PDB file of C-alpha atoms in Angstrom:
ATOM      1  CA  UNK A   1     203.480  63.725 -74.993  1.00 54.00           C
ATOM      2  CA  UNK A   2     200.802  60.660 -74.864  1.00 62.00           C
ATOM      3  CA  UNK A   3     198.082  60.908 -72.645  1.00 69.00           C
ATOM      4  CA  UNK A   4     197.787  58.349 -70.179  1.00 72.00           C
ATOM      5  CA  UNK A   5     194.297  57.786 -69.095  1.00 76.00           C
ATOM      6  CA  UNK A   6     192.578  55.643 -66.884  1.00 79.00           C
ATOM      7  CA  UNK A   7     192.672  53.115 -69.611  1.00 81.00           C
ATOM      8  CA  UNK A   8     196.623  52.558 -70.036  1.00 76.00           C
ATOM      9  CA  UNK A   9     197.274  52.722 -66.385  1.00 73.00           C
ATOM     10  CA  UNK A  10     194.771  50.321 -65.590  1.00 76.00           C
ATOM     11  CA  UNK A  11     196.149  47.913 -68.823  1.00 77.00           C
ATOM     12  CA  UNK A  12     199.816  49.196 -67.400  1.00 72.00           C
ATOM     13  CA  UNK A  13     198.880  47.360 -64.103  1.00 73.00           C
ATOM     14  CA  UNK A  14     197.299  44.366 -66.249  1.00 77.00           C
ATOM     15  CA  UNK A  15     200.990  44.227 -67.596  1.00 71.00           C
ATOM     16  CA  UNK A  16     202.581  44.309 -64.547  1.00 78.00           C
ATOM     17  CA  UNK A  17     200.891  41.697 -62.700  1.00 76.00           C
ATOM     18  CA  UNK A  18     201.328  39.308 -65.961  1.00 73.00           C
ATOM     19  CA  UNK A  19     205.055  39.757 -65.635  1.00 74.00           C
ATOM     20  CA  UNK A  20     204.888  39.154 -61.106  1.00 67.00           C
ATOM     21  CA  UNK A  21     202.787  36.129 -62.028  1.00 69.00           C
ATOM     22  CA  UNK A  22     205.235  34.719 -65.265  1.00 66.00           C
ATOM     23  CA  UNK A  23     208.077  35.420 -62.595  1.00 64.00           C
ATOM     24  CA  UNK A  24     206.303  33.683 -59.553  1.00 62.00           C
ATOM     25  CA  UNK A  25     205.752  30.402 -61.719  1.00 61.00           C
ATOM     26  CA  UNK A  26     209.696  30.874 -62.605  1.00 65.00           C
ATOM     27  CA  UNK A  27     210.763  30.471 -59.178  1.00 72.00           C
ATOM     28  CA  UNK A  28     208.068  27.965 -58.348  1.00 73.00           C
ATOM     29  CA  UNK A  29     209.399  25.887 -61.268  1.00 75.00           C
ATOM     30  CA  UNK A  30     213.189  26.396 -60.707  1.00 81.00           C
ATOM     31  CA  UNK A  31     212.939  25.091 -57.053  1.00 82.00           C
ATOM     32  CA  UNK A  32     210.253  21.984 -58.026  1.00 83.00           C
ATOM     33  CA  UNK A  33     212.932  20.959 -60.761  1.00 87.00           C
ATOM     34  CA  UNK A  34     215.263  21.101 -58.356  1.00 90.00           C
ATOM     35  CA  UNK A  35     213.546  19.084 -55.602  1.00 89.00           C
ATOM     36  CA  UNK A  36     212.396  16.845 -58.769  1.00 90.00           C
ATOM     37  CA  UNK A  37     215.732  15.696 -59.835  1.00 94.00           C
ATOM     38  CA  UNK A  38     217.003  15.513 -56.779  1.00 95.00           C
ATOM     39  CA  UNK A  39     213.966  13.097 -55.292  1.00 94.00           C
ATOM     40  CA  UNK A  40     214.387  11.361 -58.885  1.00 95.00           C
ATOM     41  CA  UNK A  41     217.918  10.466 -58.149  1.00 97.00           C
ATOM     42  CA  UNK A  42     217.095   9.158 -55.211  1.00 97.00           C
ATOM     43  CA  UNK A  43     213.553   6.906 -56.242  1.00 96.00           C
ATOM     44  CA  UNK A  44     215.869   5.488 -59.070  1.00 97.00           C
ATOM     45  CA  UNK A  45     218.551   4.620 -56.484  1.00 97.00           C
ATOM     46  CA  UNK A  46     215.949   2.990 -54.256  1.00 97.00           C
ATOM     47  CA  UNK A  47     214.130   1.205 -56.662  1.00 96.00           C
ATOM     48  CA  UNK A  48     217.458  -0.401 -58.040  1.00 97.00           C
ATOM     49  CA  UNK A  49     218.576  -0.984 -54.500  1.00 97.00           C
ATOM     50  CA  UNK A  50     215.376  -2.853 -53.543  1.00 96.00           C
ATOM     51  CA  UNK A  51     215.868  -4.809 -56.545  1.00 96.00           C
ATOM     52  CA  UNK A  52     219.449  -5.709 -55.711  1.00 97.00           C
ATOM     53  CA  UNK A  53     218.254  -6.558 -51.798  1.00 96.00           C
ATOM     54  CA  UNK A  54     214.529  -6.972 -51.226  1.00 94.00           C
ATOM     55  CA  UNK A  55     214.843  -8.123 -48.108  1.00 94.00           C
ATOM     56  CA  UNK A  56     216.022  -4.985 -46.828  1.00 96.00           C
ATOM     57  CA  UNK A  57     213.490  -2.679 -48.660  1.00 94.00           C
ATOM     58  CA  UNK A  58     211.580  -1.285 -45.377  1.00 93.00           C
ATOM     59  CA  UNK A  59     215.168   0.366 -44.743  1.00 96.00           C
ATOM     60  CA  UNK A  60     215.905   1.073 -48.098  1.00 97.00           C
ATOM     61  CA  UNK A  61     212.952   3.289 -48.600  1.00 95.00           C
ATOM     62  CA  UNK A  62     213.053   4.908 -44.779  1.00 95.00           C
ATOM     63  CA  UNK A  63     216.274   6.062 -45.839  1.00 97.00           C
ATOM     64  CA  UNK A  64     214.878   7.348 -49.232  1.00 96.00           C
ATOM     65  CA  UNK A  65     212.614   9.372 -47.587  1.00 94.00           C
ATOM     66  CA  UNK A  66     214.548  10.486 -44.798  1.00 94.00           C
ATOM     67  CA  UNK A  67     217.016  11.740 -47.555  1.00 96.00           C
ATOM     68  CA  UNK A  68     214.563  13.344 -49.761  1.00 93.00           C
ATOM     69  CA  UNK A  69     212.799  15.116 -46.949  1.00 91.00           C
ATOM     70  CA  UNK A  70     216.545  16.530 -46.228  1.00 92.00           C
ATOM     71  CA  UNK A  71     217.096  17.529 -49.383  1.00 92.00           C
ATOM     72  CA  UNK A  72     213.683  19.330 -49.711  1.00 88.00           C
ATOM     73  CA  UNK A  73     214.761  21.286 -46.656  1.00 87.00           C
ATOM     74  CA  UNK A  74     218.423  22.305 -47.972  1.00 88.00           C
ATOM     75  CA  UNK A  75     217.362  23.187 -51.557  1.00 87.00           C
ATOM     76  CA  UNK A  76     214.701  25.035 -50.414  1.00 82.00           C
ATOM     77  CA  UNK A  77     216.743  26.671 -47.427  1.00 81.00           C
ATOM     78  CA  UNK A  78     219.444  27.516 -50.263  1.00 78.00           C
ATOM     79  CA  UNK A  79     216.575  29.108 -52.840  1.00 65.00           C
ATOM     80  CA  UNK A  80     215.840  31.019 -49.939  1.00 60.00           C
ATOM     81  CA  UNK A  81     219.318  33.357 -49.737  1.00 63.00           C
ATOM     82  CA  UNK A  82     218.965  33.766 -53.313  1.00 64.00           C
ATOM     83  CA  UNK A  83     215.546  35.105 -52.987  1.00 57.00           C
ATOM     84  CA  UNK A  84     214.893  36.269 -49.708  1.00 57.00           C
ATOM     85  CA  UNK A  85     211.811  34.092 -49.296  1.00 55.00           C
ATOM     86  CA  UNK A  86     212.184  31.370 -46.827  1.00 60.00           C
ATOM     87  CA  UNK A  87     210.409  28.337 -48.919  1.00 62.00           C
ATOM     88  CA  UNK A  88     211.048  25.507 -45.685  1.00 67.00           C
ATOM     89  CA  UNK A  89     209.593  25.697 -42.453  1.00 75.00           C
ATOM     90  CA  UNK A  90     207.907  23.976 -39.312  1.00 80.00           C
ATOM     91  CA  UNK A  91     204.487  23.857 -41.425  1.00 84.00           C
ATOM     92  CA  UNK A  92     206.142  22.157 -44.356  1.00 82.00           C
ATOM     93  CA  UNK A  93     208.051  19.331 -42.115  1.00 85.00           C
ATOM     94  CA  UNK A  94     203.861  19.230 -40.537  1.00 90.00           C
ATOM     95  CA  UNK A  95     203.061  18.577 -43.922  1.00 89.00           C
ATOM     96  CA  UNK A  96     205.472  15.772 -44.818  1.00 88.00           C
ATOM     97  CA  UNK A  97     204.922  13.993 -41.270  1.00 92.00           C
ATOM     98  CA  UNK A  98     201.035  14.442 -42.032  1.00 94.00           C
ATOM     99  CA  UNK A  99     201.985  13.170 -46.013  1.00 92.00           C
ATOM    100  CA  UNK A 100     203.581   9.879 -44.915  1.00 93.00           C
ATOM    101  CA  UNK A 101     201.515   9.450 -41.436  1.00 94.00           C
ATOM    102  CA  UNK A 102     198.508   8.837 -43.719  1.00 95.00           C
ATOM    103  CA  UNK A 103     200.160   6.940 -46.458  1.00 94.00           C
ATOM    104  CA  UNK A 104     201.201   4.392 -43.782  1.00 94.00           C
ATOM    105  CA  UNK A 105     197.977   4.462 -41.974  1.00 96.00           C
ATOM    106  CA  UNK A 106     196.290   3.887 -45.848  1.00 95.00           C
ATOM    107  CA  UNK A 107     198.786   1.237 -46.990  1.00 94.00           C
ATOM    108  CA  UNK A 108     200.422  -0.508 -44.283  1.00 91.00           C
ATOM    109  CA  UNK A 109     197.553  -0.154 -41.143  1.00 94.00           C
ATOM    110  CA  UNK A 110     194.818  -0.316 -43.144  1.00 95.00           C
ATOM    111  CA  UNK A 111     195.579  -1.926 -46.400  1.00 92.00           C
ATOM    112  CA  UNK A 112     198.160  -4.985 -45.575  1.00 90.00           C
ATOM    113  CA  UNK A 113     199.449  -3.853 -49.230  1.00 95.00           C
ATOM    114  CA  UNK A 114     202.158  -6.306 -50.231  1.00 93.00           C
ATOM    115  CA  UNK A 115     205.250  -5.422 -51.750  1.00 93.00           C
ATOM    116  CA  UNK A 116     204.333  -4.823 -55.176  1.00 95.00           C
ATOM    117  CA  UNK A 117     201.483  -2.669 -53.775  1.00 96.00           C
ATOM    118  CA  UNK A 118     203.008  -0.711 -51.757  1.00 95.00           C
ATOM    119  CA  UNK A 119     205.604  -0.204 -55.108  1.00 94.00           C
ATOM    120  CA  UNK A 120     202.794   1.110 -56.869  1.00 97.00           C
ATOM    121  CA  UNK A 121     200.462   3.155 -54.300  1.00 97.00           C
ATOM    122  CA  UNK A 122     203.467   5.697 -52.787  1.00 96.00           C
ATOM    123  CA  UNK A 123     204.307   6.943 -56.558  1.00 96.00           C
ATOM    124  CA  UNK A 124     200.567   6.970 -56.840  1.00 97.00           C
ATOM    125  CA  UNK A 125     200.385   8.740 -53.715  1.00 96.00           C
ATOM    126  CA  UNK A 126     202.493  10.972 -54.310  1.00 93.00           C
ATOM    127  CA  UNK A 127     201.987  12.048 -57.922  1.00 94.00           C
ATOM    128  CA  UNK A 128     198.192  12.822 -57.034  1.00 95.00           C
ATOM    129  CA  UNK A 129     200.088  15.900 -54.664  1.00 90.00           C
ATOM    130  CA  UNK A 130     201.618  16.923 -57.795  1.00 88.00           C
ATOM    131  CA  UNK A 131     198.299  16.866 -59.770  1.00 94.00           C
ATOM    132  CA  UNK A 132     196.858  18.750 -57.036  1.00 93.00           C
ATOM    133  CA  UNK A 133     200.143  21.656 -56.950  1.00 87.00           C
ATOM    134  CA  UNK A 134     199.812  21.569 -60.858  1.00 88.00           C
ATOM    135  CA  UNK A 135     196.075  22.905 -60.330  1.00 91.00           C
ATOM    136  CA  UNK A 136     197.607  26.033 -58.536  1.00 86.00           C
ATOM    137  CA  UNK A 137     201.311  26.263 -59.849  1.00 79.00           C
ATOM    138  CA  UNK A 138     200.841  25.263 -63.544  1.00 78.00           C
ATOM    139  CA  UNK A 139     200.198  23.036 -65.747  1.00 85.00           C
ATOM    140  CA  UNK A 140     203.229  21.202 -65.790  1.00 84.00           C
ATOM    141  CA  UNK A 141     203.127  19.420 -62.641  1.00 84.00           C
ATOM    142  CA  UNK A 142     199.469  18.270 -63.489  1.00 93.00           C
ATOM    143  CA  UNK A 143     201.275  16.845 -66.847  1.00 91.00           C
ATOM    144  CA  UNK A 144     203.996  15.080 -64.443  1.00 91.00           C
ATOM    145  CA  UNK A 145     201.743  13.573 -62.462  1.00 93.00           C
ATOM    146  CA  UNK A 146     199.648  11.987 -64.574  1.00 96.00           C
ATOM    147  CA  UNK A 147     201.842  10.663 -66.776  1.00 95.00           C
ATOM    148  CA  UNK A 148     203.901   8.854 -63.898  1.00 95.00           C
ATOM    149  CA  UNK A 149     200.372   7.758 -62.391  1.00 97.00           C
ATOM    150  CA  UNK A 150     199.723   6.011 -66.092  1.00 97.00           C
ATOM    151  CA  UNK A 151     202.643   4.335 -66.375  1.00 97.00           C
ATOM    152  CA  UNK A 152     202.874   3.555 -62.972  1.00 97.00           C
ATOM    153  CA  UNK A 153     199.343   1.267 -63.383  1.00 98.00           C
ATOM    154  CA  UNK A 154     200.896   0.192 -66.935  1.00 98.00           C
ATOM    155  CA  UNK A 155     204.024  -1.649 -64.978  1.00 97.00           C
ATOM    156  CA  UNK A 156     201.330  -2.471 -61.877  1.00 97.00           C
ATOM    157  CA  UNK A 157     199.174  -4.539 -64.673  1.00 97.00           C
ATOM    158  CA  UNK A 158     201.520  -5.674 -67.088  1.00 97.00           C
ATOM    159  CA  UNK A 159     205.423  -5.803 -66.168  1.00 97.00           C
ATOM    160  CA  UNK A 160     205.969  -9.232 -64.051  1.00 95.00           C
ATOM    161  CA  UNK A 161     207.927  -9.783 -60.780  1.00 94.00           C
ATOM    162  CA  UNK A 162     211.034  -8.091 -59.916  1.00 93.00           C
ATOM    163  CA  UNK A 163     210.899  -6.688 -63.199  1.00 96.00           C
ATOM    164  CA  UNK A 164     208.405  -4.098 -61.748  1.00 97.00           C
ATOM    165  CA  UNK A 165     211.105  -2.652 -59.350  1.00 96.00           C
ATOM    166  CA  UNK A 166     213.271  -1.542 -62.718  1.00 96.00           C
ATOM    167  CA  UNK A 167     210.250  -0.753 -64.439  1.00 97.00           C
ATOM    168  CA  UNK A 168     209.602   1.743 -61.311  1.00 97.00           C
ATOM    169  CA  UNK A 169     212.979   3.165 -61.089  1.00 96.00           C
ATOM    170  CA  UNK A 170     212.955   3.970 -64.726  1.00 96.00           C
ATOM    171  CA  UNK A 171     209.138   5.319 -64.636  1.00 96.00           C
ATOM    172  CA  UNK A 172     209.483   7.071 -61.163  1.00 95.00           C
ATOM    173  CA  UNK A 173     213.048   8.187 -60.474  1.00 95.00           C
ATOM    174  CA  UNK A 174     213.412   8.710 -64.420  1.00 95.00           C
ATOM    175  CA  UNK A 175     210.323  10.334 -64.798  1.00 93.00           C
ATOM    176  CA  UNK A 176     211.271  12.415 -62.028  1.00 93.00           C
ATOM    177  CA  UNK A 177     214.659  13.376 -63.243  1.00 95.00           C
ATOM    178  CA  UNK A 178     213.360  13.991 -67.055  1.00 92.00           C
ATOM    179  CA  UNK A 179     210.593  16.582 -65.372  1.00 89.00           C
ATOM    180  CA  UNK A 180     212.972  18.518 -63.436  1.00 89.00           C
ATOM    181  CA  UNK A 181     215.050  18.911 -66.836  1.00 92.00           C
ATOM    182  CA  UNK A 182     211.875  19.775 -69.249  1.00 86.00           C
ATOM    183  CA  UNK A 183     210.736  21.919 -65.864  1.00 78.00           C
ATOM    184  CA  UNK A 184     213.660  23.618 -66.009  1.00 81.00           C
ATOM    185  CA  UNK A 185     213.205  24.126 -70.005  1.00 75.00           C
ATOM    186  CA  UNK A 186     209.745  25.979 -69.471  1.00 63.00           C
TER     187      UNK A 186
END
């Protein structure tokens, strides 16, 4: 028989914690790619949508977020019976109302932004969220971000007229639905 010393347990516990962390980012990444493709879906939908009928783009995009909030709330309320931890709640709606509050006070109130502003500062917007998360959660969602923030400014600069609204649904809503997948890869 081995001894086990103050030394093994303590590198025993070292272990341990590895394996709750490696596990924690598991979940955290099986929801987010989840919520990712999902929200992609819908951005590409938009974005195609609001190219097919810009006139009605202010409704287009309510719904879009209406919808995606929704579908935060189910996945999340369905990840919860498989693991017990309850993942939506009143503070997280607080959040989203406080999330688009300010991007309409920033945008709209404040900043007049025209159309192909606003088409570039709410992916902005809200990849800098997923910069911030990727700062806690892992790497990957810092990755995400930035990339979509890049090419984001790339079509913002470069891609002409309605051209920008398929540019966005492939760089957005695609870039959304190819993260969930590699997220779910990791």
């Amino acid at each position: 028989m081995t001894d086990f010393g103050p030394k093994e347990a303590a590198q025993a516990l070292n272990d341990i914690e590895q394996i709750v962390q490696r596990v924690r980012q598991s979940r955290i990444y099986d929801i987010a790619s989840q919520i990712m493709i999902a929200a992609g879906v819908l951005v590409l939908a938009g974005n195609l949508a609001n190219f097919a009928a810009p006139r009605q783009a202010n409704f287009i995009w309510i719904a879009v977020n209406v919808l995606t909030v929704a579908t935060v709330a189910a996945l999340s309320t369905m990840g919860a019976r498989k693991t017990g931890v309850q993942a939506f709640d009143f503070r997280l709606l607080a959040v989203f109302l406080l999330f688009y509050g300010f991007g309409i006070l920033c945008s709209v109130v404040l900043g007049h932004f025209g159309p192909r502003e606003l088409g570039a500062f709410w992916p902005i917007y809200f990849m800098l969220f997923y910069c911030i998360a990727g700062l806690w959660f892992g790497h990957a969602f810092l990755a995400i971000g930035l990339a979509i923030i890049v090419l984001t400014l790339i079509g913002y600069f470069f891609v002409e007229g309605a051209a920008f609204l398929l540019w966005m649904a492939a760089v957005n809503g695609g870039g959304l639905i190819l993260s969930g997948l590699w997220m779910r890869r990791i």
